PDB file of C-alpha atoms in Angstrom:
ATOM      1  CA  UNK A   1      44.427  10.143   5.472  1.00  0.00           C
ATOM      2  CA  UNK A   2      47.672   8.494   6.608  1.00  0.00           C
ATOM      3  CA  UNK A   3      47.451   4.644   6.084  1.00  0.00           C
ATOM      4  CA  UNK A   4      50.072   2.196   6.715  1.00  0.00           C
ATOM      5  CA  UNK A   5      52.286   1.082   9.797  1.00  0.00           C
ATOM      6  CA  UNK A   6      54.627   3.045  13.092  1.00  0.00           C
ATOM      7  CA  UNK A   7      56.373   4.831  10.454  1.00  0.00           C
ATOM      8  CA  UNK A   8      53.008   6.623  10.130  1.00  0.00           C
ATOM      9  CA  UNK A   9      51.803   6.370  13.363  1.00  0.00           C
ATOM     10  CA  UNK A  10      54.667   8.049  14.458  1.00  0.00           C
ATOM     11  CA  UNK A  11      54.616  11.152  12.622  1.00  0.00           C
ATOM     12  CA  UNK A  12      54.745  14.335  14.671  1.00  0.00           C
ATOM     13  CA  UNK A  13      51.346  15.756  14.085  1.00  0.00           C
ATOM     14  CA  UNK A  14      53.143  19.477  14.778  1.00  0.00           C
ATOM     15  CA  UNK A  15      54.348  19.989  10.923  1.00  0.00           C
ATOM     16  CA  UNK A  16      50.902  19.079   9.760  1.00  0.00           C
ATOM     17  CA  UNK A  17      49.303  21.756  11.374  1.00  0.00           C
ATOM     18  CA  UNK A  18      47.077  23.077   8.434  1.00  0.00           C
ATOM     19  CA  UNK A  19      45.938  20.224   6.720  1.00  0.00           C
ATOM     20  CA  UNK A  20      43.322  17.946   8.058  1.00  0.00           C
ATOM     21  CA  UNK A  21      45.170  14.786   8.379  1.00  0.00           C
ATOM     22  CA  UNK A  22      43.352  11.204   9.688  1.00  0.00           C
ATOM     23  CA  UNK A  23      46.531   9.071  10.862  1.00  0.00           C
ATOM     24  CA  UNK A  24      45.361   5.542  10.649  1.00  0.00           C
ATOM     25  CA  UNK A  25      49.136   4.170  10.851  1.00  0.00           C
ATOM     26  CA  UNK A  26      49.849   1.459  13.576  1.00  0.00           C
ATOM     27  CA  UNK A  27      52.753  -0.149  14.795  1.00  0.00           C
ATOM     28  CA  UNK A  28      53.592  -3.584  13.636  1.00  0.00           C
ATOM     29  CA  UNK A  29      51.440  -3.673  10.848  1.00  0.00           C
ATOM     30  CA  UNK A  30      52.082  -5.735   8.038  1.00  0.00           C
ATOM     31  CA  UNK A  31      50.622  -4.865   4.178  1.00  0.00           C
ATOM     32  CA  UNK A  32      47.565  -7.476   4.809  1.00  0.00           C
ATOM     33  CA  UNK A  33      46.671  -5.899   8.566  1.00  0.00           C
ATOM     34  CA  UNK A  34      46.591  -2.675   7.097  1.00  0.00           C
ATOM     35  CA  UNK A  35      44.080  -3.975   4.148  1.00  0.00           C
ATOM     36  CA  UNK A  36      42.326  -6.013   6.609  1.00  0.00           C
ATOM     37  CA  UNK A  37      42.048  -3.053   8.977  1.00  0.00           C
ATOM     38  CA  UNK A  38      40.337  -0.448   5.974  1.00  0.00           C
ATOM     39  CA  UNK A  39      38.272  -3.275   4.775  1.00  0.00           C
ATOM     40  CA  UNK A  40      36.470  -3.965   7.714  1.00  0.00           C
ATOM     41  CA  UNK A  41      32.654  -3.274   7.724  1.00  0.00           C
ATOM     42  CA  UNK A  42      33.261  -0.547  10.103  1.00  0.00           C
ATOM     43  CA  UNK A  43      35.467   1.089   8.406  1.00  0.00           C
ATOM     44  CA  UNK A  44      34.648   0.967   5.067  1.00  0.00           C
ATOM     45  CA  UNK A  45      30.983   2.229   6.302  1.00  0.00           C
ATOM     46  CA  UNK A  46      32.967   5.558   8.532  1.00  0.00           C
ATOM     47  CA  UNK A  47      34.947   5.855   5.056  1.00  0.00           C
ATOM     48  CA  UNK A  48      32.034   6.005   2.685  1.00  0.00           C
ATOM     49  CA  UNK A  49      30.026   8.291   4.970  1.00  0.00           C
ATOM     50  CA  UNK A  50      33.191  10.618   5.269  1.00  0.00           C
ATOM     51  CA  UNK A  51      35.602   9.836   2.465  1.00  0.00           C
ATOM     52  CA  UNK A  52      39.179  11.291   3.087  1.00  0.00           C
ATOM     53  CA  UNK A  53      40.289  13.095  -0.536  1.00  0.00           C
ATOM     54  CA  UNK A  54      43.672  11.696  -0.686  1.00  0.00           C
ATOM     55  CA  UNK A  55      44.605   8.373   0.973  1.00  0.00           C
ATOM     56  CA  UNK A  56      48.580   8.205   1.466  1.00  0.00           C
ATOM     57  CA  UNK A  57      49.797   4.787   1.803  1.00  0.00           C
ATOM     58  CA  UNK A  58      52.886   3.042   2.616  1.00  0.00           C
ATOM     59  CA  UNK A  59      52.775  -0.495   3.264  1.00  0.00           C
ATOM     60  CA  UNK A  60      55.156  -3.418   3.790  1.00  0.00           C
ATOM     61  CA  UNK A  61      58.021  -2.251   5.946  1.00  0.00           C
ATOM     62  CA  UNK A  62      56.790  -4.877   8.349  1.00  0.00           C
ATOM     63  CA  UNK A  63      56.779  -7.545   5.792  1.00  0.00           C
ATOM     64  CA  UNK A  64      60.563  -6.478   4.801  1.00  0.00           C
ATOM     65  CA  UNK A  65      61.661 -10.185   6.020  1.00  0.00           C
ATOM     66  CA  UNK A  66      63.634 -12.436   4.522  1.00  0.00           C
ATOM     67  CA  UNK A  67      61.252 -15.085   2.501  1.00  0.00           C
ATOM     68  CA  UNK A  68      59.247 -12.184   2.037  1.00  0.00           C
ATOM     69  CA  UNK A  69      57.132 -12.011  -1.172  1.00  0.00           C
ATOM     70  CA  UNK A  70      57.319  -8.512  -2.518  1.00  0.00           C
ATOM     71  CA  UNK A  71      54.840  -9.243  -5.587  1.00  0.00           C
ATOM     72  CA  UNK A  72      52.584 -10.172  -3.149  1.00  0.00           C
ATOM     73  CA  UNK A  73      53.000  -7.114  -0.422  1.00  0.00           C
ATOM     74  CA  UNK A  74      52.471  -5.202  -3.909  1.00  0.00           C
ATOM     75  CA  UNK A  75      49.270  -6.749  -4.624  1.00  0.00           C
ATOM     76  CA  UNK A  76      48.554  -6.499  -1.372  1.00  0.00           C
ATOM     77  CA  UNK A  77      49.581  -2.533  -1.392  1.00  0.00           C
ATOM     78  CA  UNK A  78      47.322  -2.509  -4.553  1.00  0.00           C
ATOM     79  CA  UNK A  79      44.163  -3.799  -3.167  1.00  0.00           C
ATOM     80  CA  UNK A  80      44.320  -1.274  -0.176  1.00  0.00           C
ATOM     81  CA  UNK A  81      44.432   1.169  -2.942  1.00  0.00           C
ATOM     82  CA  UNK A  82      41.337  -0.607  -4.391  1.00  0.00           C
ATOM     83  CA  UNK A  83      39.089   0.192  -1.684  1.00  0.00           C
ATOM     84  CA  UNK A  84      40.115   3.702  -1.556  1.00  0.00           C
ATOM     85  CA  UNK A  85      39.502   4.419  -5.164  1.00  0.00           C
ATOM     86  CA  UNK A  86      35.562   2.229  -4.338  1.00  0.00           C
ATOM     87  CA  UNK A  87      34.978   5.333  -2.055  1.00  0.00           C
ATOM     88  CA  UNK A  88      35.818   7.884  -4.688  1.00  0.00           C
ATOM     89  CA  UNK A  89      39.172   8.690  -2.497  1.00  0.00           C
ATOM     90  CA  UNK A  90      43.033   9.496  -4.531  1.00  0.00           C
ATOM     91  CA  UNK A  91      44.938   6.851  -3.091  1.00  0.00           C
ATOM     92  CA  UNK A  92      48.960   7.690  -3.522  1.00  0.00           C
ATOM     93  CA  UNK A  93      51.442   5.185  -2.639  1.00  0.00           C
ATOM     94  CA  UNK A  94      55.027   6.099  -0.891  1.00  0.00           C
ATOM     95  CA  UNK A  95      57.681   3.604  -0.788  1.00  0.00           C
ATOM     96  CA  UNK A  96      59.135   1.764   2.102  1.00  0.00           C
ATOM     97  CA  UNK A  97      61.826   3.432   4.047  1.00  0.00           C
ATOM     98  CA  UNK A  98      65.883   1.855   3.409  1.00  0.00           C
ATOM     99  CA  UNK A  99      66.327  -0.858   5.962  1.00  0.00           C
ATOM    100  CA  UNK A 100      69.470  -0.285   7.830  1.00  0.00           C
ATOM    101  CA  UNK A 101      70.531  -4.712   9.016  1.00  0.00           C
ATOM    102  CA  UNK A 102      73.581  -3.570  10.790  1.00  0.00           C
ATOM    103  CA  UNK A 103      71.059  -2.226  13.329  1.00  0.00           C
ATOM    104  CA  UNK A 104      67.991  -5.056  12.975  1.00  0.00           C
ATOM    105  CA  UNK A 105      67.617  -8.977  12.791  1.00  0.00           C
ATOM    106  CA  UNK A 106      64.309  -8.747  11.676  1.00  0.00           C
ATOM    107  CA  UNK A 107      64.054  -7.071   7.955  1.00  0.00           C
ATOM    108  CA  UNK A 108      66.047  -7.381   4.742  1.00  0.00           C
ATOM    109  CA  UNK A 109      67.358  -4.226   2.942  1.00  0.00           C
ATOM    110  CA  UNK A 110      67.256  -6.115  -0.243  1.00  0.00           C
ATOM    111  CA  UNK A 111      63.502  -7.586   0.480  1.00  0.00           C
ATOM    112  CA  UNK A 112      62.491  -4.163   1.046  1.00  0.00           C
ATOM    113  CA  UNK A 113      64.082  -2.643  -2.455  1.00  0.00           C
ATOM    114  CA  UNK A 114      62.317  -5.585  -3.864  1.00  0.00           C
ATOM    115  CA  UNK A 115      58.814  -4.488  -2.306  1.00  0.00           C
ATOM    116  CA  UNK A 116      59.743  -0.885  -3.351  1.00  0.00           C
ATOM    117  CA  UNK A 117      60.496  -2.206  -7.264  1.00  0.00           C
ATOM    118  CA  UNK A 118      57.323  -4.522  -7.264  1.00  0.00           C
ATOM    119  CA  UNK A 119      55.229  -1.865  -5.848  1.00  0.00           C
ATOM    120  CA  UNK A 120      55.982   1.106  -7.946  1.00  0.00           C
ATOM    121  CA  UNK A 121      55.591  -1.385 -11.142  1.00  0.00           C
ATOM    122  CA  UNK A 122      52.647  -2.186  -9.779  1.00  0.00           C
ATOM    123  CA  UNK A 123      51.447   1.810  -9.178  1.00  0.00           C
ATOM    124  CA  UNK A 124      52.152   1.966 -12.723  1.00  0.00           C
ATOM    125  CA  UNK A 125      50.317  -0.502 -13.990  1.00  0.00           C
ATOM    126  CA  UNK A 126      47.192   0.437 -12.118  1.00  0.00           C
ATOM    127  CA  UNK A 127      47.969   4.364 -12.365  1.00  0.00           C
ATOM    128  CA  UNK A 128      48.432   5.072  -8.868  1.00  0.00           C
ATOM    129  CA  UNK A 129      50.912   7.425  -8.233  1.00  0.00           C
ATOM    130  CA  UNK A 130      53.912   6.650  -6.382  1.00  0.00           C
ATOM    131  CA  UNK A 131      56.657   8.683  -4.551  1.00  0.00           C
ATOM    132  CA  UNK A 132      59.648   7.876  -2.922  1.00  0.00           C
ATOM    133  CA  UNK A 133      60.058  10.438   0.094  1.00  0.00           C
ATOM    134  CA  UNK A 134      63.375   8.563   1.086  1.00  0.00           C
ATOM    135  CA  UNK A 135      64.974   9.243  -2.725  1.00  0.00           C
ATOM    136  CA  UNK A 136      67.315  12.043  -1.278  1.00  0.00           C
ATOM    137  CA  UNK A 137      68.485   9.906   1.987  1.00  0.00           C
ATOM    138  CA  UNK A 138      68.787   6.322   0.622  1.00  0.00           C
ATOM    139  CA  UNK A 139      72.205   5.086   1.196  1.00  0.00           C
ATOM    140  CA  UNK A 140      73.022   7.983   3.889  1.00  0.00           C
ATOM    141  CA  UNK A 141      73.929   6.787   6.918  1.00  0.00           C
ATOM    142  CA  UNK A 142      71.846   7.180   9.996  1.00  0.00           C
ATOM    143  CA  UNK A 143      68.600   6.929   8.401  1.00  0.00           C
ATOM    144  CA  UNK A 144      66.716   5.151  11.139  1.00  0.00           C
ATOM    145  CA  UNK A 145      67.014   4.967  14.671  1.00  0.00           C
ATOM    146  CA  UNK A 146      66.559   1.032  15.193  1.00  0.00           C
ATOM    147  CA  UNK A 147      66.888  -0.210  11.635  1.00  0.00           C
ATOM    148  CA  UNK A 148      63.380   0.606  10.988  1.00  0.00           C
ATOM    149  CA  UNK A 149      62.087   3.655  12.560  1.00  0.00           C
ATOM    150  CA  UNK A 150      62.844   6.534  11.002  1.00  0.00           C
ATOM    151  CA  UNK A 151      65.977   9.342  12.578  1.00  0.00           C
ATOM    152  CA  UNK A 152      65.086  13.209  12.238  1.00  0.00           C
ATOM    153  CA  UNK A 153      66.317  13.620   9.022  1.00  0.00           C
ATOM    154  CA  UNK A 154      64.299  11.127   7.649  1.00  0.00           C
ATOM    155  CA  UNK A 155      61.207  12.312   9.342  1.00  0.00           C
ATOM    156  CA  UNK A 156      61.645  15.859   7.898  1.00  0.00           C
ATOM    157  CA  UNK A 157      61.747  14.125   4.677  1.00  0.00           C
ATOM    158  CA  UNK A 158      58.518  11.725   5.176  1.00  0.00           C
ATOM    159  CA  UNK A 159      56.541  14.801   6.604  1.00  0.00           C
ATOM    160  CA  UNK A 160      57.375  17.150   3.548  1.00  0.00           C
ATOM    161  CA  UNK A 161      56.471  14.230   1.046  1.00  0.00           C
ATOM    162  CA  UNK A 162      53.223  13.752   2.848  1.00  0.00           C
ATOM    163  CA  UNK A 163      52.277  17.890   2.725  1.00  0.00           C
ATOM    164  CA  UNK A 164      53.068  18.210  -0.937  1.00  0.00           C
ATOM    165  CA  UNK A 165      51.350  15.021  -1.625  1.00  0.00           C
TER     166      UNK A 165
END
């Protein structure tokens, strides 16, 4: 299961022919409207009748603002984890995309590395593992089309992470 935001939502479902892949990203979404969203009642009661093995998560590229809280999109992050590990589910946590500003007003490359740094601390401390599908691209130019939303190149690299995870 795919859980998180448009950078989710968006992936081409194409090069995941072969696995059986619930995408439960949507656009806009924020780290506490995508916990919201799984902890609904009627969710949570589709999710324990038909628990998804592995949950893949990546949360808080909408909350990549400046005056952001990162230990708090972390916790946040964490908790959606929570109620994937209450259905017996492997949740696995990817890190927010690099935030290109010279192409968006509305997020903060450093916010963002600071959600990526209190999240993965946070994976660790709660043994949740955590991956970084961006690792090879960060600080290459022409990782997003819009600031946010990932280019080609980065898509190849979100949609290998997520079939080896």
């Amino acid at each position: 299961m795919l859980v998180g935001d448009s950078l989710f939502e968006l992936v081409p479902p194409h090069p995941l022919e072969g696995l059986k892949v619930v995408n439960a990203g949507f656009g806009g979404a924020t780290a506490a409207n995508v916990y919201a969203s799984i902890a609904s009642s009627v969710v949570m009661s589709a999710l324990k009748a038909n628990p998804p093995a592995k949950a893949v998560i990546q949360a808080g590229t909408n909350d990549s603002k400046t005056g952001a809280d990162p230990v708090a999109v972390a916790e946040k992050t964490m908790a959606i984890c929570s109620l994937f590990r209450s259905i017996g589910a492997e949740p696995i946590v990817f890190a927010i995309p690099p935030i290109e500003e010279k192409k968006t007003a509305f997020r903060s490359a450093s916010v963002a590395s600071a959600i990526n740094d209190a999240t993965r601390q946070a994976c660790v401390r709660s043994g949740v593992p955590f991956i970084d599908p961006y690792v090879a691209i960060r600080g290459s130019n022409d990782v997003t089309e819009d600031g946010i939303h990932l280019a080609r190149g980065a898509v190849v690299a979100l949609v290998d992470a997520i079939r080896a995870a």
